[in-house]
Coordinates of C-alpha atoms and ligand atoms in Angstrom, one line a residue:
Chain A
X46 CA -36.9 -6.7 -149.5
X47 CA -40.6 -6.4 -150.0
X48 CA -42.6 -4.7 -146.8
X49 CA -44.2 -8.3 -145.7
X50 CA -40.5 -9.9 -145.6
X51 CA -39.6 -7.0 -143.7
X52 CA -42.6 -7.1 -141.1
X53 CA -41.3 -11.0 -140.5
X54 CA -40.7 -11.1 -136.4
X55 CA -37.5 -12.1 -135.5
X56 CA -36.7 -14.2 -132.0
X57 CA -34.8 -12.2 -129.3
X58 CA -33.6 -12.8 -125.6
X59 CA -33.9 -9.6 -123.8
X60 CA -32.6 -9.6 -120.4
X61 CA -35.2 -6.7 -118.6
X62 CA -34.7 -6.3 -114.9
X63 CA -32.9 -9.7 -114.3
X64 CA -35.0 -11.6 -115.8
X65 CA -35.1 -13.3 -119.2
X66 CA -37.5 -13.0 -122.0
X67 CA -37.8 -14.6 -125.6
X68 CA -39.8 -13.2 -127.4
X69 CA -41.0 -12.4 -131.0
X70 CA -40.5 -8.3 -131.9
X71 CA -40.9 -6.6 -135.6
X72 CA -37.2 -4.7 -136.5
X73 CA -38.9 -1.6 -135.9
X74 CA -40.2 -2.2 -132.6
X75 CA -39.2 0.8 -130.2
X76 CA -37.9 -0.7 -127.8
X77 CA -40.1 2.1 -124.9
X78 CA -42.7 0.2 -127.1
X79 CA -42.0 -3.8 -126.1
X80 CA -41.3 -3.1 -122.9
X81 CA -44.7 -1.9 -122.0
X82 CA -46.9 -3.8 -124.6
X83 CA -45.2 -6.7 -125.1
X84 CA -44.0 -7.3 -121.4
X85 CA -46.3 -4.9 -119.6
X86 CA -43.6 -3.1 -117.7
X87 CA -45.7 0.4 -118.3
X88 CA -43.8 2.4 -115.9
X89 CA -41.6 3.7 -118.8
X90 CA -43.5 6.1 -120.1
X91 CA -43.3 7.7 -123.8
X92 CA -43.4 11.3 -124.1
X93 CA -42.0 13.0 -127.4
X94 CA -40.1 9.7 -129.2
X95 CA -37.9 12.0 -130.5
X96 CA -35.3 11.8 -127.4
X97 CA -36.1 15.3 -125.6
X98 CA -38.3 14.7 -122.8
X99 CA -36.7 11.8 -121.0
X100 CA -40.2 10.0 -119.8
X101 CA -38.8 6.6 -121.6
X102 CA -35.6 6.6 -119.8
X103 CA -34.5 3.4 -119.0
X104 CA -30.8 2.1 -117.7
X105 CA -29.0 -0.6 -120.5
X106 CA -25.9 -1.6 -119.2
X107 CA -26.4 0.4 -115.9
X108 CA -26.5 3.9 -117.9
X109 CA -29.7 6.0 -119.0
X110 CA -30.4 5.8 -122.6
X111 CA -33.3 6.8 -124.5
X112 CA -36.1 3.3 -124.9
X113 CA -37.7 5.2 -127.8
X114 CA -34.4 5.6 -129.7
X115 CA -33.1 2.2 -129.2
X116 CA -34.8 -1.1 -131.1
X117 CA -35.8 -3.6 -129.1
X118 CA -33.8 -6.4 -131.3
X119 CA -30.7 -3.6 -130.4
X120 CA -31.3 -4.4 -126.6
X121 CA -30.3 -7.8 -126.8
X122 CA -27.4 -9.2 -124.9
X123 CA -27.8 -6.2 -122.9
X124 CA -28.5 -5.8 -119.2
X125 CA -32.1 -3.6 -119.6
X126 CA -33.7 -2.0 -116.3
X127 CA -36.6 0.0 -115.5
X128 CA -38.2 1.8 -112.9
X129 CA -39.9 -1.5 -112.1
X130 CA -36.1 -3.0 -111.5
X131 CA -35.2 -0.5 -109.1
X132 CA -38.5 -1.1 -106.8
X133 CA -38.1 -3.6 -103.6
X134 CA -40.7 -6.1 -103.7
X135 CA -42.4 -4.1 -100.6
X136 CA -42.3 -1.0 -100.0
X137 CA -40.1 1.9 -101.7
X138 CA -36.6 2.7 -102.7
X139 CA -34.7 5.2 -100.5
X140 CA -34.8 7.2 -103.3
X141 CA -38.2 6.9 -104.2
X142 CA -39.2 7.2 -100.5
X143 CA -36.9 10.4 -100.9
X144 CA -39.3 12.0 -104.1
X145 CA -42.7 11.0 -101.2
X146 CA -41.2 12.8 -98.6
X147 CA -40.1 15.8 -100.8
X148 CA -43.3 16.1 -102.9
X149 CA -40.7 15.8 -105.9
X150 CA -43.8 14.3 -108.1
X151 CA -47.6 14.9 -108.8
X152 CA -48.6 14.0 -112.2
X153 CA -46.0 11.3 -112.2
X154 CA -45.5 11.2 -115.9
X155 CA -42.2 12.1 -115.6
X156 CA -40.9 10.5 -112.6
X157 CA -39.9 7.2 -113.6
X158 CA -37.4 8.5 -116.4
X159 CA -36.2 10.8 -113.5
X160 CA -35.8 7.8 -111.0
X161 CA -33.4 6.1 -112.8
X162 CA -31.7 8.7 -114.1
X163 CA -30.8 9.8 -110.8
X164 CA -30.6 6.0 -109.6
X165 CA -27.5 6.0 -112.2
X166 CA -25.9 9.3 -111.4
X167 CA -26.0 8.2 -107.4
X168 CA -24.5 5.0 -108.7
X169 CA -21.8 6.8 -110.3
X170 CA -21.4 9.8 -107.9
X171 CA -22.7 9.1 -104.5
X172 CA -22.2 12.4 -103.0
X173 CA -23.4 14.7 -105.8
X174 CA -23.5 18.2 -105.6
X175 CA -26.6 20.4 -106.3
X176 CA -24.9 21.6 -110.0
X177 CA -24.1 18.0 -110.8
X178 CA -28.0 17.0 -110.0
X179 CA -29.2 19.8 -112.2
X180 CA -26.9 18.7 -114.9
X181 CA -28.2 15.2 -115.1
X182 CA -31.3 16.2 -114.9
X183 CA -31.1 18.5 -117.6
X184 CA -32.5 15.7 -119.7
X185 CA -35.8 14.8 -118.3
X186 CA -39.0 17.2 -118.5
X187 CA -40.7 18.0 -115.7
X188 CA -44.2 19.9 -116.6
X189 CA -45.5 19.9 -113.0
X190 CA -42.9 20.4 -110.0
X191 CA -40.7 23.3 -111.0
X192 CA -37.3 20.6 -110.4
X193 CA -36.8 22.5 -107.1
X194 CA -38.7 19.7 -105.0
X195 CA -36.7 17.1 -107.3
X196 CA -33.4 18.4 -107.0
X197 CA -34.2 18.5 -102.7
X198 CA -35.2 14.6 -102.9
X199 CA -32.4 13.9 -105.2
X200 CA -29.8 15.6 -102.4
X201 CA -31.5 14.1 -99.5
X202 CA -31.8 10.6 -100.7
X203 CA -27.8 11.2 -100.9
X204 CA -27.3 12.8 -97.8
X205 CA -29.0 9.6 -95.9
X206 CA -26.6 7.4 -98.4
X207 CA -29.9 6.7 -100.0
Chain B
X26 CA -44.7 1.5 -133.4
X27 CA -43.7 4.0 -135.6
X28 CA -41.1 3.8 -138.3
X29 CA -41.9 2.0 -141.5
X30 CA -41.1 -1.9 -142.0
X31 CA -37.4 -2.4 -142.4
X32 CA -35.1 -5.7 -142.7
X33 CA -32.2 -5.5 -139.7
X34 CA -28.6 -6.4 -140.0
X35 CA -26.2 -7.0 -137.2
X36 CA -22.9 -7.9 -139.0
X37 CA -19.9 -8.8 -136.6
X38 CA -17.0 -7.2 -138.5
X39 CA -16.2 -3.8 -140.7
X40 CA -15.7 -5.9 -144.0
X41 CA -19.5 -7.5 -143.4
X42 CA -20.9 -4.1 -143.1
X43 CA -20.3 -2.5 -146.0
X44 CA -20.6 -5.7 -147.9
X45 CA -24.1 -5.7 -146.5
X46 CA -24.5 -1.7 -147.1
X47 CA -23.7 -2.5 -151.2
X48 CA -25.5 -5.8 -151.5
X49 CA -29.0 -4.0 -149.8
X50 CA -30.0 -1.2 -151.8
X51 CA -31.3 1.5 -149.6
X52 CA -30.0 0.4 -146.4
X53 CA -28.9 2.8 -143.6
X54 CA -26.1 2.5 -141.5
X55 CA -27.4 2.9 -137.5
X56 CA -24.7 3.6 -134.7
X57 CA -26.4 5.4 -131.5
X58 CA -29.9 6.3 -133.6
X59 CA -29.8 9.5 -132.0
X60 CA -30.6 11.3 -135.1
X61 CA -31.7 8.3 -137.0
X62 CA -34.3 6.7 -134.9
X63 CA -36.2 10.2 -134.2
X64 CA -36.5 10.5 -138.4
X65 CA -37.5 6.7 -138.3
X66 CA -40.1 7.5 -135.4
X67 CA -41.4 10.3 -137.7
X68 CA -41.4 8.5 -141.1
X69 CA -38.9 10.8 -142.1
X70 CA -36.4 8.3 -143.5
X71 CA -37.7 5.4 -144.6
X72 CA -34.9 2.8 -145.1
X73 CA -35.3 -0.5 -146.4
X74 CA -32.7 -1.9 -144.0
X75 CA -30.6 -0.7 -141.3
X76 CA -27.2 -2.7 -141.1
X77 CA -26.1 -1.9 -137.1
X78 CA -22.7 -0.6 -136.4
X79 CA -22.8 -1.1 -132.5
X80 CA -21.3 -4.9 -132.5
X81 CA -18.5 -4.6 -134.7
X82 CA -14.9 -4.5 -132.7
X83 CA -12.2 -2.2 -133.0
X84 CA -14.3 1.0 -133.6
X85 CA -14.6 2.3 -130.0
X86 CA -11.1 2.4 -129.7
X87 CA -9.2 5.7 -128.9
X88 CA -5.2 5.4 -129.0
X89 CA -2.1 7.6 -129.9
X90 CA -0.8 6.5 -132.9
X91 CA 2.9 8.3 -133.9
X92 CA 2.0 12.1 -134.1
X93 CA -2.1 11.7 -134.4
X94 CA -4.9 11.1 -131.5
X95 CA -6.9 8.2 -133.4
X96 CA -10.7 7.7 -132.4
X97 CA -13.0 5.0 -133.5
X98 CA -16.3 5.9 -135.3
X99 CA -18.5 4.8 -132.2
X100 CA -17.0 6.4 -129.9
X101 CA -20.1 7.4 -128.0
X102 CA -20.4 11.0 -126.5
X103 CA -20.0 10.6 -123.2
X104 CA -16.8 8.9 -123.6
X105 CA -15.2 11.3 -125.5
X106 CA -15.9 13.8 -123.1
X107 CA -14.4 11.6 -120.4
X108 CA -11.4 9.7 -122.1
X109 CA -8.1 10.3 -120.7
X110 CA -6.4 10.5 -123.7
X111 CA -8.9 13.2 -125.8
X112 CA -8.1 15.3 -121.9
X113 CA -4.7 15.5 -122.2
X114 CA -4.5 15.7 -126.0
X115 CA -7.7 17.7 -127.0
X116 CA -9.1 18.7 -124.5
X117 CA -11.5 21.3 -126.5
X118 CA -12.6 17.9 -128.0
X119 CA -13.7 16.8 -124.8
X120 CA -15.0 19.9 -123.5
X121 CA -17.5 20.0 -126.9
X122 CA -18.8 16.8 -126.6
X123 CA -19.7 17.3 -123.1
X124 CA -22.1 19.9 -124.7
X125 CA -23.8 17.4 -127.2
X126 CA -27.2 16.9 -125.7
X127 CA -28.1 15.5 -122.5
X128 CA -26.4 12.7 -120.6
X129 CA -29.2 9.9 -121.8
X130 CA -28.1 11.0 -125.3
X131 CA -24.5 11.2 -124.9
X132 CA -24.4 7.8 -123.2
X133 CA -25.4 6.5 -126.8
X134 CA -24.5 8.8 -129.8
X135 CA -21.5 8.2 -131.3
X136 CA -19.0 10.4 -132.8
X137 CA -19.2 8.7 -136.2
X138 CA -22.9 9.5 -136.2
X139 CA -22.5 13.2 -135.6
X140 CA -20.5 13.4 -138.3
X141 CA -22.6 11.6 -141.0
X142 CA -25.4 13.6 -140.3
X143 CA -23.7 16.6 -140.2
X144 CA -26.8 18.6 -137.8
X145 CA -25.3 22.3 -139.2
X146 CA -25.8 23.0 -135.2
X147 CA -23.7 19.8 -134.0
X148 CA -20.8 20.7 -132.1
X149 CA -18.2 17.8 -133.3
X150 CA -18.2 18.0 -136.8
X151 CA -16.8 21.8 -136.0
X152 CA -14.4 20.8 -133.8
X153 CA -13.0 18.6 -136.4
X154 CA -12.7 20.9 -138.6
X155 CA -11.3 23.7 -136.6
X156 CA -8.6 20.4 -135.6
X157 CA -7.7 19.9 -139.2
X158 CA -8.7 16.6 -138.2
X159 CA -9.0 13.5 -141.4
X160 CA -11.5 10.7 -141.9
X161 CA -11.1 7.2 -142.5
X162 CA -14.4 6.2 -144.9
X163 CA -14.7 2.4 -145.2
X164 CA -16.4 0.5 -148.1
X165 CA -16.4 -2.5 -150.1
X166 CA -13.7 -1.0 -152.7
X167 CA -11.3 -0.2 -149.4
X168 CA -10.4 2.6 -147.5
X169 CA -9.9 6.3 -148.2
X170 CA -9.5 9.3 -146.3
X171 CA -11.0 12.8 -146.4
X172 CA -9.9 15.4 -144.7
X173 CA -12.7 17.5 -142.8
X174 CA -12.2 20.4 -144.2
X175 CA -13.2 19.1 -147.4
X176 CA -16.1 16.6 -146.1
X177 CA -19.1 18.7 -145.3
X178 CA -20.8 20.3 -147.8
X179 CA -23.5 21.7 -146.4
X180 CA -27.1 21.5 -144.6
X181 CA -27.0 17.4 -143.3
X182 CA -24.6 17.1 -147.0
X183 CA -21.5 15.5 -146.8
X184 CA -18.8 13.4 -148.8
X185 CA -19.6 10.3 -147.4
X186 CA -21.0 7.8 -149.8
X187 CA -24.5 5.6 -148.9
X188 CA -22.0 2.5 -148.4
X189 CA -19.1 4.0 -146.9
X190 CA -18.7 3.7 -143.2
X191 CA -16.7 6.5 -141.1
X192 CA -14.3 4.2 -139.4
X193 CA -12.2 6.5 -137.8
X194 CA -10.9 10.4 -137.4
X195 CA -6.8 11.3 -136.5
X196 CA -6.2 14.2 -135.1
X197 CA -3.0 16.1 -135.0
X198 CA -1.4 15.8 -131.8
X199 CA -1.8 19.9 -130.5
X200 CA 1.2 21.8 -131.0
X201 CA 1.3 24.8 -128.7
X202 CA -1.8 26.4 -129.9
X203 CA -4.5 27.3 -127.2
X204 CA -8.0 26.7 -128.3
X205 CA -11.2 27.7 -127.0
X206 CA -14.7 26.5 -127.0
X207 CA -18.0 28.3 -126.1
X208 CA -21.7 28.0 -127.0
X209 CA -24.7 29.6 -126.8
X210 CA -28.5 27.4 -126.3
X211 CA -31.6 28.1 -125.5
X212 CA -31.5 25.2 -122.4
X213 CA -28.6 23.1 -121.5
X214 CA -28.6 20.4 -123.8
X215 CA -30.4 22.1 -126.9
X216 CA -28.7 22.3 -130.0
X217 CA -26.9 25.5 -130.3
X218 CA -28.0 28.9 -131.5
X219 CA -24.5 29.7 -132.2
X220 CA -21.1 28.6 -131.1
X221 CA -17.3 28.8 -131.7
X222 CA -13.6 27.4 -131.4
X223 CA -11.2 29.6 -131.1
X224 CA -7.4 28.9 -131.9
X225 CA -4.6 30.9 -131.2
X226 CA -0.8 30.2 -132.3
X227 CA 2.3 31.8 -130.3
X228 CA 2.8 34.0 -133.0
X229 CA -0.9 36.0 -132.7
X230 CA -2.4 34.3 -135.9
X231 CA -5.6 32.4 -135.4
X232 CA -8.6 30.7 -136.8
X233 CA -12.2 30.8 -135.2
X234 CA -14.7 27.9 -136.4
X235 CA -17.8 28.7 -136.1
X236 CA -21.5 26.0 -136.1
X237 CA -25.2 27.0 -135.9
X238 CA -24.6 29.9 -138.4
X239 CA -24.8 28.7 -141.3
X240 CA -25.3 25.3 -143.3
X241 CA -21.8 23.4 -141.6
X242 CA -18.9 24.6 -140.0
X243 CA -17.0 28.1 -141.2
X244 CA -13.7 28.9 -140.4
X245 CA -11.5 31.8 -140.9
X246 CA -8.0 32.5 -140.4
X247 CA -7.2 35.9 -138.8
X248 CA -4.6 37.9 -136.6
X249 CA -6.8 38.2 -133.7
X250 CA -6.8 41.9 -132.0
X251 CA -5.2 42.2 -128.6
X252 CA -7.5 45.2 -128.3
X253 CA -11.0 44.5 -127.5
X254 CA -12.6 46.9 -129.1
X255 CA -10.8 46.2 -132.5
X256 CA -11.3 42.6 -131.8
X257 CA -15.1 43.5 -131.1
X258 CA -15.1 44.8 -134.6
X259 CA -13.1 42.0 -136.1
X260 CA -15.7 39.6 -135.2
X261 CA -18.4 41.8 -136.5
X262 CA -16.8 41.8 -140.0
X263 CA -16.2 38.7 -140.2
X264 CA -20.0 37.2 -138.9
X265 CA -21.6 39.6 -141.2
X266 CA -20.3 37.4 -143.8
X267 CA -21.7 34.3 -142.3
X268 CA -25.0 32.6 -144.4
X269 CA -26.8 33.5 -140.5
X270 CA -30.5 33.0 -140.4
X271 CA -30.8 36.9 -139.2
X272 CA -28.7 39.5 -137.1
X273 CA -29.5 38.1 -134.6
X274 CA -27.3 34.9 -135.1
X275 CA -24.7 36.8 -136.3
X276 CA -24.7 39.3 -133.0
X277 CA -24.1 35.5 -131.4
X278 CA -21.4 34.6 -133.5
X279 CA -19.6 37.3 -132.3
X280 CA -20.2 37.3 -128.6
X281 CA -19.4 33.1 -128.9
X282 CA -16.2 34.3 -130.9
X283 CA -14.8 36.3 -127.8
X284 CA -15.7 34.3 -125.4
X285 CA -14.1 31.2 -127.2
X286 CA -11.0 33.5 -127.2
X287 CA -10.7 34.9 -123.9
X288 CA -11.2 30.9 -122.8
X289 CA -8.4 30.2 -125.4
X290 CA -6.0 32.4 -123.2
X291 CA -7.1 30.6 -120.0
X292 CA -9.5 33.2 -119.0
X293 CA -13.2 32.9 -118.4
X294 CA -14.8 35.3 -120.6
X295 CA -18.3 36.0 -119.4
Ligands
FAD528 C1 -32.6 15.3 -127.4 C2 -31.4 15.3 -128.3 C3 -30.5 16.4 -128.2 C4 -29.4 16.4 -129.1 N1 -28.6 17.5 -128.9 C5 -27.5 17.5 -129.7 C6 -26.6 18.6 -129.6 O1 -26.7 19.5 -128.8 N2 -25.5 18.6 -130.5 C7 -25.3 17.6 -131.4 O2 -24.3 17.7 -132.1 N3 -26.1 16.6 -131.5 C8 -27.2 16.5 -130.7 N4 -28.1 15.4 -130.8 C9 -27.8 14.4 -131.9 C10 -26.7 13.4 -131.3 O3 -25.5 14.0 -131.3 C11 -26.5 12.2 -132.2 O4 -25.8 11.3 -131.5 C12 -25.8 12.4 -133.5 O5 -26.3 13.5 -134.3 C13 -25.9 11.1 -134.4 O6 -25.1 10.1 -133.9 P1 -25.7 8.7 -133.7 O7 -24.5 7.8 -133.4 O8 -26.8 8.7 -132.8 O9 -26.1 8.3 -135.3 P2 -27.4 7.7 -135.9 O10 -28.6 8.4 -135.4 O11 -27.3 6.2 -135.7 O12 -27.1 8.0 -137.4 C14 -27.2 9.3 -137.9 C15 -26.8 9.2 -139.4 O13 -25.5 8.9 -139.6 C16 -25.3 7.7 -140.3 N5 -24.2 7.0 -139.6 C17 -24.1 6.8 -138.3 N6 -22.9 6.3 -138.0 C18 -22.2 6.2 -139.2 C19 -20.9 5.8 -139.5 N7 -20.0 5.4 -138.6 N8 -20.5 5.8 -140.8 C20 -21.4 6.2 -141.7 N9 -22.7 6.7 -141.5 C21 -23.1 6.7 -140.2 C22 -26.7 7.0 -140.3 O14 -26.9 6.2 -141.4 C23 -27.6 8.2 -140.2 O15 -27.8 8.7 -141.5 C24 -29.2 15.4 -130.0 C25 -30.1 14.3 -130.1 C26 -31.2 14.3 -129.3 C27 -32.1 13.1 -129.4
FES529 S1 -40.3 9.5 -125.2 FE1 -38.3 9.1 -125.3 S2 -37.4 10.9 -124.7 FE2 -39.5 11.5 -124.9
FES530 S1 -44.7 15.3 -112.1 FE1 -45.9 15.8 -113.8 S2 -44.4 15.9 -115.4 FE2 -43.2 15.7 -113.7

């Protein structure tokens, strides 16, 4: 396979958010990567793209997985949602209304990877207790807060059944 | 966009993988890409095609088959920690790969994929060989099957062939040994510094496996001390033989040792 063969694009349906998208992506497209340049979803951030900070967090299949180590052409047939997903058309999340009340943001590089990581474990676990928040968030750097004001939002947004 | 330019495979069955993996010369295997895609993202591996594992059926399968726990290459992580049936049989099994990385990672990394690469650090290529456990390797020629005691050589070096696929690993069904598991990172979710399983028969001989001290797992047999002092020296003499990057490592592999023992008897060590 010589490199030109290999940059060929290949058609793909991705299924982002509920809605459908065709759309023409290199193998090696990171999938962090299409999302925000191909279909302008920049929420999703990309920190390390090695897998340790968690900015590029998105939810396939309703669980948090890495967007930098995943290929777009490996996201199809899957159900793909970001930050952007989780947003009512006006106005916040309970959640995300949660992280404004709490102060459980200020840069705000992180926060989307952290949104829908916690989105997922309240999913899961409704009534999470503060060891079980710490533990899924384990995953996601936070340079700015100090995770205290985080965890709070994380426990209130629960305790109001979000 | 990172990694170099390579041609992608998505075969629907076992028998169209590894035909593709010996028809491409240097292709890759990818299951969960938690190792793989961050060398990719670095140019560190620089495959000419990766032939994708995640759509073939049949290898996330865990079942009981006669006197062995079977479990399918791409079993990812998290379900391994959570399966009812690695619970009841082993649960040390489940308890480890609860410690593989964070919950983003574990959602996606598969068991298979652990074991190809073979991290020195990675918890689950210990824990199979601390189980005695064997692999099923897959490729174009058929099926063989290594045990893990023989498979990793070393540093990221294994027995596994460029074409093979890890299907599968059976695990003897526990028979009335205790195990323990403990670990020692940096951050929840790091790779370890050091860490142990501990096995202890009725009849006071044991093993203790220990990762992150040296280039794969190491295990030694032993009659483990019911006094703690001698058992404190026990572990002493038998890290100081470990290939550790520095005392330090080895003063971990013996505080992981008894604390992977004391949890082997039920209690909490620590
Ligand atoms: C932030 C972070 C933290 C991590 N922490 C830990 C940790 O604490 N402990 C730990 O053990 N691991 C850790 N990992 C690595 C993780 O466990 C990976 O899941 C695992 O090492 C590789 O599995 P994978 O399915 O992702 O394999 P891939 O990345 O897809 O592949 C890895 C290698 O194995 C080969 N391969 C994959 N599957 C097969 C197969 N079935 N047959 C033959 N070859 C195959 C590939 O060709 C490649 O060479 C971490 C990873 C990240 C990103
Ligand atoms: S950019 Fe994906 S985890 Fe950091
Ligand atoms: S708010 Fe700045 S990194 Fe978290």
């Amino acid at each position: 396979m010589s490199q030109a063969e290999a940059r060929q694009t290949q058609r793909v349906v991705l299924q982002v958010n509920g809605q459908r998208h065709e759309l023409d992506v290199e193998p090696r497209w990171l999938l962090a990567d299409v999302l925000r340049h191909q279909l302008g979803l920049t929420a999703t951030h990309v920190g390390c793209e090695q897998g340790v900070c968690g900015a590029c967090t998105v939810l396939v299949d309703g669980k948090p997985e890495r967007s930098c180590l995943m290929l777009a052409v490996q996201a199809e047939g899957c159900e793909v949602t970001t930050v952007e997903g989780l947003t009512p058309a006006a106005g916040l999340s309970p959640l995300q209304a949660a992280f404004q009340q709490h102060h459980a943001l200020q840069c705000g590089f992180c926060t989307p990877g952290i949104l829908v990581t916690m989105e997922a474990l309240l999913r899961e676990n409704p009534h999470p207790d503060e060891a079980t928040v710490r533990e899924a968030l384990s995953g996601n750097v936070c340079r700015c807060t100090g995770y205290q004001f985080i965890v709070d939002a994380v426990l209130a947004a629960a305790k109001e059944g979000r | 966009m990172k990694p170099v330019a390579f041609a992608y495979y998505r075969p629907q069955s076992l028998a169209e993988a590894v035909r593709m993996l010996r028809e491409h010369p240097g292709s890759k295997p990818i299951a969960g890409g938690q190792s793989l895609i961050p060398l990719l993202n670095f140019r560190m591996a620089r495959p000419e095609a990766l032939v994708d594992l995640n759509r073939i059926p049949g290898l996330d399968e865990v079942e009981v088959r006669g006197q062995r726990l079977r479990i399918g290459g791409l079993v990812r992580h998290q379900q391994l920690h959570e399966h009812p049936l690695v619970r009841q049989h082993w649960p040390v099994l489940a308890q480890a790969a609860g410690e593989v990385g964070h919950w983003a990672i574990r959602n996606r990394g598969t068991l298979g994929g652990s074991l190809a690469h073979a991290d020195p650090a990675a918890e689950l290529p210990a824990v199979m060989v601390a189980a005695d456990a064997v692999f099923e390797l897959v490729s174009a020629d058929g099926v063989r099957q290594v045990p893990a005691r023989e498979f990793f050589y070393g540093y990221l070096m294994t027995a596994l062939q460029p074409d093979e696929v890890l299907a599968a690993v059976e695990l003897p069904l526990a028979s009335g040994t205790s195990w323990g598991f403990a670990e020692v990172a940096r951050r929840p979710g790091d790779f370890a510094l050091a860490g142990a399983i501990c096995e202890c028969r009725p009849d006071g001989t044991g093993a203790v496996t220990w990762f992150a001290v040296g280039g794969g797992p190491e295990r030694h047999e032993l009659v483990v001390a019911a006094d703690a002092n001698e058992r404190a020296a026990q572990w002493q003499d038998l890290a100081a033989t470990l290939d550790a990057q520095d005392d330090y490592r080895r003063h971990l592999a013996a505080v992981v040792a008894e604390t992977a023992y004391l949890r082997s008897l039920g209690r909490d060590g620590q």
